[in-house]
PDB file of C-alpha atoms in Angstrom:
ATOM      1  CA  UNK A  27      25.662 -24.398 -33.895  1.00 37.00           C
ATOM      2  CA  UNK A  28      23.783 -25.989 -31.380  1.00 46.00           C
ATOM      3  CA  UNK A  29      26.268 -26.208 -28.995  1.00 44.00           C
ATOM      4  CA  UNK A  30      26.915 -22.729 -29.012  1.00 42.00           C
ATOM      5  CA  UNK A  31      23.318 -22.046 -28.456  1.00 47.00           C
ATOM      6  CA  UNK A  32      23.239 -24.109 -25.576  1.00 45.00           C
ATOM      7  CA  UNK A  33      27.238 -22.224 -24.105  1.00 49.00           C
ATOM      8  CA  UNK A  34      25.146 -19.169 -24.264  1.00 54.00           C
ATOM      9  CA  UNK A  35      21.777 -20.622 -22.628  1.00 70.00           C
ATOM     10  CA  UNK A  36      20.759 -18.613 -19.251  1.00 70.00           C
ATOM     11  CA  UNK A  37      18.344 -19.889 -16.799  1.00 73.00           C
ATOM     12  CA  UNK A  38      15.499 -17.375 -16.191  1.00 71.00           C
ATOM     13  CA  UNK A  39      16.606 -16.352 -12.469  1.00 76.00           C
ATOM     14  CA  UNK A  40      20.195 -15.576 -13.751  1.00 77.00           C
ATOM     15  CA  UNK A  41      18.463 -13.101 -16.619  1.00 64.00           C
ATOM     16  CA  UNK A  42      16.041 -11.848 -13.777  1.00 67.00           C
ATOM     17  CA  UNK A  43      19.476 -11.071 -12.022  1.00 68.00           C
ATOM     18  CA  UNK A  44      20.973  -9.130 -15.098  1.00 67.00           C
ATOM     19  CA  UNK A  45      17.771  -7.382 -15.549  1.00 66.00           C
ATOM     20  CA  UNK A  46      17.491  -6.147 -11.990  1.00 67.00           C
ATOM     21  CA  UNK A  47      20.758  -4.626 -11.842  1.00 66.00           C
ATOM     22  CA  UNK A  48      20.566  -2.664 -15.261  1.00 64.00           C
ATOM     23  CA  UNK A  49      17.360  -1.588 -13.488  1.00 65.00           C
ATOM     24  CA  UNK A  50      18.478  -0.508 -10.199  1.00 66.00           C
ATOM     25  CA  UNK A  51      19.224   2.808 -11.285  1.00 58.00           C
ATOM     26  CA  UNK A  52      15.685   3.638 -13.203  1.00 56.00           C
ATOM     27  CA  UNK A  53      13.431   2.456 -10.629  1.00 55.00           C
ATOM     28  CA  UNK A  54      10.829   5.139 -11.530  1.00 53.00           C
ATOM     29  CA  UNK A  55      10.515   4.746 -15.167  1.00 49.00           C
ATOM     30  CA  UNK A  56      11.353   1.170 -15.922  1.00 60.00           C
ATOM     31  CA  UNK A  57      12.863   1.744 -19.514  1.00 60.00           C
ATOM     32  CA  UNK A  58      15.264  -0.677 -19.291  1.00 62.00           C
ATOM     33  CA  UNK A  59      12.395  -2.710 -18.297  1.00 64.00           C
ATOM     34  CA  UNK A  60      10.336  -1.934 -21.250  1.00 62.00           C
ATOM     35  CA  UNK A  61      13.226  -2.310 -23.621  1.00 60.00           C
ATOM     36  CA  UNK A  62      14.557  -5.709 -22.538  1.00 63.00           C
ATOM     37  CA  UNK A  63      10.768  -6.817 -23.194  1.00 60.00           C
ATOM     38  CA  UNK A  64      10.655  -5.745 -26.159  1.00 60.00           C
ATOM     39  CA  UNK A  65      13.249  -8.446 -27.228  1.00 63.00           C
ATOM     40  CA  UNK A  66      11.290 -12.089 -27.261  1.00 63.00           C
ATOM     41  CA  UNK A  67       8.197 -13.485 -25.289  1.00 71.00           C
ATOM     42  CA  UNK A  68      10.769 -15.052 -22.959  1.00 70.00           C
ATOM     43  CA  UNK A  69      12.051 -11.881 -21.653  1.00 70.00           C
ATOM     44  CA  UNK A  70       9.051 -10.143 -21.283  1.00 69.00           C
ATOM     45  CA  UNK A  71       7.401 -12.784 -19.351  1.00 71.00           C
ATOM     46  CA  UNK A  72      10.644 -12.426 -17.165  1.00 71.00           C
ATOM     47  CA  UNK A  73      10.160  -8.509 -16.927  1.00 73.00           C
ATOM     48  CA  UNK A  74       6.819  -9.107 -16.102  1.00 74.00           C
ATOM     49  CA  UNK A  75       7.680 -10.917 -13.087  1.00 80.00           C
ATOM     50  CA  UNK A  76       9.880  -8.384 -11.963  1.00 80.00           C
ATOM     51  CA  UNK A  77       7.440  -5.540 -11.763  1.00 85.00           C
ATOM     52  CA  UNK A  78       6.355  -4.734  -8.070  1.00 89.00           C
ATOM     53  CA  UNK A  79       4.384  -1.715  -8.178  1.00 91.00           C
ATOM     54  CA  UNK A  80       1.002  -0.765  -9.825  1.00 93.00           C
ATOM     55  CA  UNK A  81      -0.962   2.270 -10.174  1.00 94.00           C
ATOM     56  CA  UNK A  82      -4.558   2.074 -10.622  1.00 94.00           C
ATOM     57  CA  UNK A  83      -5.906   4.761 -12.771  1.00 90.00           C
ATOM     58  CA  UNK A  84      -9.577   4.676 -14.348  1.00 88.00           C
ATOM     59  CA  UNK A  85      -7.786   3.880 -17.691  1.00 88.00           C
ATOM     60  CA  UNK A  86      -7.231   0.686 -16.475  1.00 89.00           C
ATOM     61  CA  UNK A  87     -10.141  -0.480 -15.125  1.00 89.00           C
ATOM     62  CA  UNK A  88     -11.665  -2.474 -17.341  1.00 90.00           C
ATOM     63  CA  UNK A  89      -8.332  -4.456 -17.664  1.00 94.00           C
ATOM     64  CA  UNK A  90      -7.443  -4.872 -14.349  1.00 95.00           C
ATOM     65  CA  UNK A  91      -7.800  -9.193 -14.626  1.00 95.00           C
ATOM     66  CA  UNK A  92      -5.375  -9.870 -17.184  1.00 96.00           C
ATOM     67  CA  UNK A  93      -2.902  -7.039 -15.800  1.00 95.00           C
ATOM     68  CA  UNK A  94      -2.644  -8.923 -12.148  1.00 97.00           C
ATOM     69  CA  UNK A  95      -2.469 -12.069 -14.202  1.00 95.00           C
ATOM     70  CA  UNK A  96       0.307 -10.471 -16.085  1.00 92.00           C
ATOM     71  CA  UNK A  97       2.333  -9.326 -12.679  1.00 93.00           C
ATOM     72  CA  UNK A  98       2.087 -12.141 -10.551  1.00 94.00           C
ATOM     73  CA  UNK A  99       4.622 -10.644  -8.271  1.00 93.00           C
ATOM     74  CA  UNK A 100       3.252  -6.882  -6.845  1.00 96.00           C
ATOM     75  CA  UNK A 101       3.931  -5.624  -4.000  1.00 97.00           C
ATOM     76  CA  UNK A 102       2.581  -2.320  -3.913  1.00 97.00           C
ATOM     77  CA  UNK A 103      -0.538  -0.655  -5.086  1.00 97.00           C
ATOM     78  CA  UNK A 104      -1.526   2.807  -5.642  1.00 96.00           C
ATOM     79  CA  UNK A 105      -5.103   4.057  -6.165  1.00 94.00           C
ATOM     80  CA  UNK A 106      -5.525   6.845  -8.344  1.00 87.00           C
ATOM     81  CA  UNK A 107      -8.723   8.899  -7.706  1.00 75.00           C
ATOM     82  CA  UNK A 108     -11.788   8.421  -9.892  1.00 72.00           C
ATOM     83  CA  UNK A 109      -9.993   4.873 -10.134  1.00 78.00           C
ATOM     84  CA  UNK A 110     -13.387   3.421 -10.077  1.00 83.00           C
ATOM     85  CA  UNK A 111     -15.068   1.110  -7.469  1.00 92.00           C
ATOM     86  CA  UNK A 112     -12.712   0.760  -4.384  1.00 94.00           C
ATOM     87  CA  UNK A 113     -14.309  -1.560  -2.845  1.00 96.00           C
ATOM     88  CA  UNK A 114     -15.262  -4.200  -5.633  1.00 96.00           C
ATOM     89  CA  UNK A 115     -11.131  -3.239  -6.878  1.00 96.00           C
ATOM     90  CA  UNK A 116      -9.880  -4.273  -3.810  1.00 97.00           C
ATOM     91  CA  UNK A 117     -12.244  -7.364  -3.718  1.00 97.00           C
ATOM     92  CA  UNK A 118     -10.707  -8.238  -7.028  1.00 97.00           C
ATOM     93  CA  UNK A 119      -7.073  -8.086  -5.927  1.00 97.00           C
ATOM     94  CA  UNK A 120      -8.110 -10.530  -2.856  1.00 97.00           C
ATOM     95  CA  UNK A 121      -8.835 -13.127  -5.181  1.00 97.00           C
ATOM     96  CA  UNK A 122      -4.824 -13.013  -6.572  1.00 97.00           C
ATOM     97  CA  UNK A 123      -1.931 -14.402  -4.222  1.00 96.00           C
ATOM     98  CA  UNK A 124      -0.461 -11.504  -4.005  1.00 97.00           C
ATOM     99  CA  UNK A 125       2.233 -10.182  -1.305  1.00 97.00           C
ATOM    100  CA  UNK A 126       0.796  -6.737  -0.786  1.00 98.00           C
ATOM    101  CA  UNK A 127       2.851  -4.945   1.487  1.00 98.00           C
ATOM    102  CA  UNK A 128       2.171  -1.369   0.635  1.00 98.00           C
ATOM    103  CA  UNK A 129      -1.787  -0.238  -0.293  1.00 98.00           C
ATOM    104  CA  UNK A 130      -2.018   3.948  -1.014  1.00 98.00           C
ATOM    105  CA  UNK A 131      -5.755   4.813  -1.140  1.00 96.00           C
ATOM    106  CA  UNK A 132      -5.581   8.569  -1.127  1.00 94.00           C
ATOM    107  CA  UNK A 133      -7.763  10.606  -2.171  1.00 92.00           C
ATOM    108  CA  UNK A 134     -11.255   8.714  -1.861  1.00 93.00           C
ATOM    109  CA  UNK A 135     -14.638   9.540  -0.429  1.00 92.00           C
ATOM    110  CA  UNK A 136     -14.113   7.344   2.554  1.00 93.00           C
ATOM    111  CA  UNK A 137     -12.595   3.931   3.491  1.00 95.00           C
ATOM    112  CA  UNK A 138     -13.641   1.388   1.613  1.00 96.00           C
ATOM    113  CA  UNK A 139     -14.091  -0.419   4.469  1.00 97.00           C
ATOM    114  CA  UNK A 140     -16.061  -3.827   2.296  1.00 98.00           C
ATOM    115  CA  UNK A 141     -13.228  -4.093   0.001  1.00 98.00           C
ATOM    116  CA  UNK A 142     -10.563  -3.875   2.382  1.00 98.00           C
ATOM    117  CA  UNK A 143     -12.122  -6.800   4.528  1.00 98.00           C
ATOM    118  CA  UNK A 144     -12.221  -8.815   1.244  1.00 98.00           C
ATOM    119  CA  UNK A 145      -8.390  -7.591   1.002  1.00 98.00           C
ATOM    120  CA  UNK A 146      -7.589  -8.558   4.495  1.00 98.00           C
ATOM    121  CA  UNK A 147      -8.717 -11.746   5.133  1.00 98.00           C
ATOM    122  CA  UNK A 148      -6.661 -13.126   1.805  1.00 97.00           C
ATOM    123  CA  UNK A 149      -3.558 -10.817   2.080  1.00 98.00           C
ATOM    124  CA  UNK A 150      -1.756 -10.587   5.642  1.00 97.00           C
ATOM    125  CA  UNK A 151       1.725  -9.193   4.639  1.00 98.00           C
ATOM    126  CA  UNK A 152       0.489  -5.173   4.521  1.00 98.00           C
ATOM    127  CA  UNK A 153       3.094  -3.143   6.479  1.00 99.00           C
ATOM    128  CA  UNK A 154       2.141   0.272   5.355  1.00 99.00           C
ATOM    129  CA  UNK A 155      -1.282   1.952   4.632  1.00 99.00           C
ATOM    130  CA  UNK A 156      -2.336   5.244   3.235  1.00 98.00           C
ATOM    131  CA  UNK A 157      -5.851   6.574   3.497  1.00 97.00           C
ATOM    132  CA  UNK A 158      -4.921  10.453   3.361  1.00 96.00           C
ATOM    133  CA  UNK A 159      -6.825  13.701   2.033  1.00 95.00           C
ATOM    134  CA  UNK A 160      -9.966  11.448   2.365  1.00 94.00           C
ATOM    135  CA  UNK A 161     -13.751  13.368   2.656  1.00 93.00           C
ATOM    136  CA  UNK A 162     -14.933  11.569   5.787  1.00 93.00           C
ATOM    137  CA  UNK A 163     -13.289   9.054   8.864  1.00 93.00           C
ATOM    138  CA  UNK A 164     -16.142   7.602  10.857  1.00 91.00           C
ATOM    139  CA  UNK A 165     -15.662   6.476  14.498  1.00 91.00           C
ATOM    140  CA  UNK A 166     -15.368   3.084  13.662  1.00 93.00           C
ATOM    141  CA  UNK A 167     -12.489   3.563  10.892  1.00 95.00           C
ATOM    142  CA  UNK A 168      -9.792   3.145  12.995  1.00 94.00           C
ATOM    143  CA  UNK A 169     -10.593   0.281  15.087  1.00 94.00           C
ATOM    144  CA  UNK A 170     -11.131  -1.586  11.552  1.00 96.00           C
ATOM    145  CA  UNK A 171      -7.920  -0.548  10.479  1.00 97.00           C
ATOM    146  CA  UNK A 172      -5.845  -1.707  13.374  1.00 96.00           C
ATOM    147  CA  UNK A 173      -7.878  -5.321  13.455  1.00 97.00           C
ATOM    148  CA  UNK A 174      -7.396  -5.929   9.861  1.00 98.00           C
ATOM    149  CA  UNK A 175      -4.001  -4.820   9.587  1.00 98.00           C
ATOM    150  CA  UNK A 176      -2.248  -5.684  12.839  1.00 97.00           C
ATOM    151  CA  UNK A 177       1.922  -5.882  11.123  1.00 98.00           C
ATOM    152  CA  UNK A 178       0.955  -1.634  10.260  1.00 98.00           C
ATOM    153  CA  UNK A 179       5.048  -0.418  10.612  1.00 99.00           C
ATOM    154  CA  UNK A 180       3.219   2.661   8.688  1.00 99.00           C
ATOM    155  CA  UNK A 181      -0.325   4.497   8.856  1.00 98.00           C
ATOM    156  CA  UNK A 182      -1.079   7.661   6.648  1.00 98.00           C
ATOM    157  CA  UNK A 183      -4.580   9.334   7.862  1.00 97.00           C
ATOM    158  CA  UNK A 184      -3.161  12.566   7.245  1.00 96.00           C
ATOM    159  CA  UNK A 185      -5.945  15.478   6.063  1.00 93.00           C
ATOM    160  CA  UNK A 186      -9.454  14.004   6.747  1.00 93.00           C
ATOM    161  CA  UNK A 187     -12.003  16.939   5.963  1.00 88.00           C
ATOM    162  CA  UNK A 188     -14.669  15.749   8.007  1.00 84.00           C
ATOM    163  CA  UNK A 189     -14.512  13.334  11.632  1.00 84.00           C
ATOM    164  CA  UNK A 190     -17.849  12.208  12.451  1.00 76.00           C
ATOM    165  CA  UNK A 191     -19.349  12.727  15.649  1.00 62.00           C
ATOM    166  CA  UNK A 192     -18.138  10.168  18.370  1.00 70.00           C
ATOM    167  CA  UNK A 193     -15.015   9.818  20.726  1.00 82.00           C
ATOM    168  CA  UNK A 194     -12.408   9.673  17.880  1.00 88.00           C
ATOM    169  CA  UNK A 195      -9.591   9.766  20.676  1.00 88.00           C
ATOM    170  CA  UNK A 196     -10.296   5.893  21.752  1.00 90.00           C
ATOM    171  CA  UNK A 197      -9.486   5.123  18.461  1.00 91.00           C
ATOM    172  CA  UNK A 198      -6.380   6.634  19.205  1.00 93.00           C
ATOM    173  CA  UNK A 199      -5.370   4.812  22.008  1.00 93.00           C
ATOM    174  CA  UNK A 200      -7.120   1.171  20.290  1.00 94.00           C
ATOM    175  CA  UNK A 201      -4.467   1.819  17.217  1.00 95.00           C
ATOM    176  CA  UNK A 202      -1.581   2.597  19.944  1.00 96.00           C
ATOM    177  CA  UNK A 203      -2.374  -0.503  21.636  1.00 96.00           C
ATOM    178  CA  UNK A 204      -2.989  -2.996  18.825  1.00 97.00           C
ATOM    179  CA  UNK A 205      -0.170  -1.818  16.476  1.00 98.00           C
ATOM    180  CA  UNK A 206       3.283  -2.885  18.418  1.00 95.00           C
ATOM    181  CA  UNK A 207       5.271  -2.933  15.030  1.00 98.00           C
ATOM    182  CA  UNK A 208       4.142   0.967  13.871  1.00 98.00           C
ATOM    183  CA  UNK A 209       7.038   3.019  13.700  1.00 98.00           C
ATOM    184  CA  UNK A 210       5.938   6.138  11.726  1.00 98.00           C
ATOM    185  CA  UNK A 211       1.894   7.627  11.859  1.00 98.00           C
ATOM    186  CA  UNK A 212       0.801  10.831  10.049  1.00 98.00           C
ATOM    187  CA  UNK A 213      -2.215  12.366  11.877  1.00 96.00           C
ATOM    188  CA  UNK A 214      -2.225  15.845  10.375  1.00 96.00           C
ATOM    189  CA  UNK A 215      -5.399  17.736  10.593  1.00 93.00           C
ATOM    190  CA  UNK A 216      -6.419  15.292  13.344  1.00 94.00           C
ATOM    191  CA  UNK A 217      -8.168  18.211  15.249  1.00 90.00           C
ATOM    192  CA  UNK A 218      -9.312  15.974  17.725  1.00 90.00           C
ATOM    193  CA  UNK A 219      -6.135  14.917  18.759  1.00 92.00           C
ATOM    194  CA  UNK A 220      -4.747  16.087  22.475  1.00 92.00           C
ATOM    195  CA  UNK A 221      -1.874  15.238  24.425  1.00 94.00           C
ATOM    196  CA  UNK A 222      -3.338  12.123  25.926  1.00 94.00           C
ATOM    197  CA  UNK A 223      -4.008  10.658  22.788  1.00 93.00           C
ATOM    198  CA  UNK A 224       0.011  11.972  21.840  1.00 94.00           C
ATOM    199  CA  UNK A 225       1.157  10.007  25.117  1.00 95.00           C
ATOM    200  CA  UNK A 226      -0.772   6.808  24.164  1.00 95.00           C
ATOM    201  CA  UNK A 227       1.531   6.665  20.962  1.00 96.00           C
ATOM    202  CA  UNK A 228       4.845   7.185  22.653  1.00 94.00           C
ATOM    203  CA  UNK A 229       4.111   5.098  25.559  1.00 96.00           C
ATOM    204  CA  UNK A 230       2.559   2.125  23.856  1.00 96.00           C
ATOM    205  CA  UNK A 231       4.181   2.008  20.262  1.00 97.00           C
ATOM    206  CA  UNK A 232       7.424   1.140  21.151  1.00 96.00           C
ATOM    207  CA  UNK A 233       9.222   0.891  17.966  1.00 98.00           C
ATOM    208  CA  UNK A 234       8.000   4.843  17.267  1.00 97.00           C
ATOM    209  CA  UNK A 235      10.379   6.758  15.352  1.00 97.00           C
ATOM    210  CA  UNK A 236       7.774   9.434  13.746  1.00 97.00           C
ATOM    211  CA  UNK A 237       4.723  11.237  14.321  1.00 96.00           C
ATOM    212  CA  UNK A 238       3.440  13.386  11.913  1.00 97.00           C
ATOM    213  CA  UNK A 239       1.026  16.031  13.847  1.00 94.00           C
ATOM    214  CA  UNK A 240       0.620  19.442  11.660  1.00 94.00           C
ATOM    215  CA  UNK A 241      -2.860  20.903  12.746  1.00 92.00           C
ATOM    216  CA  UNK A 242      -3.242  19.635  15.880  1.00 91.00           C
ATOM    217  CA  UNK A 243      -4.221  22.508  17.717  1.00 88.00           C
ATOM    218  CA  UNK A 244      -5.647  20.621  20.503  1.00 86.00           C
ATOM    219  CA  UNK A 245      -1.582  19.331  21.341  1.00 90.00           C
ATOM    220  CA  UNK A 246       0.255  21.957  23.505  1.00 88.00           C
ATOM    221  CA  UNK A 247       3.839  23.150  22.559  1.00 72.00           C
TER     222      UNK A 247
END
C-alpha cells in the first residue's frame, strides 16, 4: 500500500500545474478553484497560492491581515468604494512582499496620496494604475503619480469631477516626460486638456498605442 501511495505522490508545482489549466477557462469565478480546495488542507494551501487578484470590499476589512497572509502571491488589487481607509489599506499592503502590478482605486474622494507613498516605496513592479470617477485631482496629483510609479505602461484618470485651480497642463507634459514605458492613458473629462498637452503625449511617450480623450473640448478635431 505504501508504495502505491508514494506511485501516485505529486509534488506541489506539478498539482499547481493541473490546477491552473482546469482553471484557465473560469478565470472570473474560480469554481474549480474553490472545489479543488475543498478536497484536503494540502490543496487548498496550493489554491491559495494560485489566486492573483483581490477585491477589497468593506466586508472585508476587518480581515484584511490574515487574507494577504492567506494569498501570498497577488498581483492585482481592486478597491471597492466605501472600502474603508485608503490610505491606512494601502499602508497595510506595503508591509506584505507582494508583486503588485495592477492597483484600481476608482471611485474615491481623492488620491490617497499617504497610502500610496507607503505602497510605493515597498512595491516597485506597478505597471497599471486606475484612479477614475474620483471627486477631486489637485495640481500636485500627477507629478506624484509619475515619481512614484515611473514603469506606468497604463494610467486611468478618466472622469475627475472637480480639477483644482493651478496649471494642470504641466502635469501633462511632467507625466509625458517621466513615463517612457506608458502605452495606453485615459484622460476623459480632462477639460483642461488642449492640443499642446495632446502633442506632449505623442511626441514624448514613445511606446503610445492609446489615448483615451472623450470630453476634451479644449482639443480641436
Amino acid at each position: 500500500m505504501v508504495d502505491v501511495e508514494l506511485d501516485f505522490y505529486l509534488p506541489d508545482d506539478c498539482w499547481e500545474n493541473v490546477f491552473k489549466f482546469l482553471n484557465d477557462d473560469d478565470k472570473d469565478n474560480r469554481s474549480c478553484l474553490k472545489s479543488v480546495s475543498l478536497v484536503s488542507k494540502r490543496f487548498l494551501s496550493i489554491t491559495n497560492r494560485l489566486r492573483s487578484s483581490l477585491t477589497i470590499c468593506k466586508e472585508l476589512r476587518p480581515f484584511l491581515t490574515a487574507i494577504f497572509h492567506r494569498f501570498p502571491n497577488l498581483t492585482s488589487i481592486k478597491f471597492l468604494r466605501l472600502c474603508g481607509d485608503p490610505n491606512a489599506i494601502l499602508s497595510q499592503i506595503s508591509c506584505f512582499p507582494f508583486n503588485i502590478t495592477s492597483l484600481n482605486l476608482r471611485s474615491l474622494n481623492t488620491i490617497p496620496i499617504n497610502g500610496l507613498q507607503a505602497f510605493s516605496q515597498k512595491i516597485t513592479s506597478l505597471k497599471s494604475l486606475e484612479c477614475s470617477h474620483m471627486n477631486s485631482m489637485s495640481v500636485t496629483d500627477l507629478p506624484f503619480i509619475v515619481d512614484r510609479f515611473p514603469l506606468l505602461e497604463e494610467l486611468n484618470l478618466n472622469s475627475i469631477a472637480i480639477f483644482s485651480r493651478g496649471n494642470m497642463l504641466n502635469g501633462i507634459e511632467t507625466l509625458s516626460l517621466a513615463l517612457s514605458k506608458l502605452r495606453k492613458v485615459n484622460l476623459s473629462s480632462h477639460t483642461y486638456m488642449n492640443d499642446q498637452s495632446l502633442f506632449h503625449l505623442f511626441n514624448n511617450c514613445k511606446l503610445l498605442e492609446q489615448v483615451i480623450i472623450f470630453g476634451c473640448y479644449g482639443i480641436t478635431n
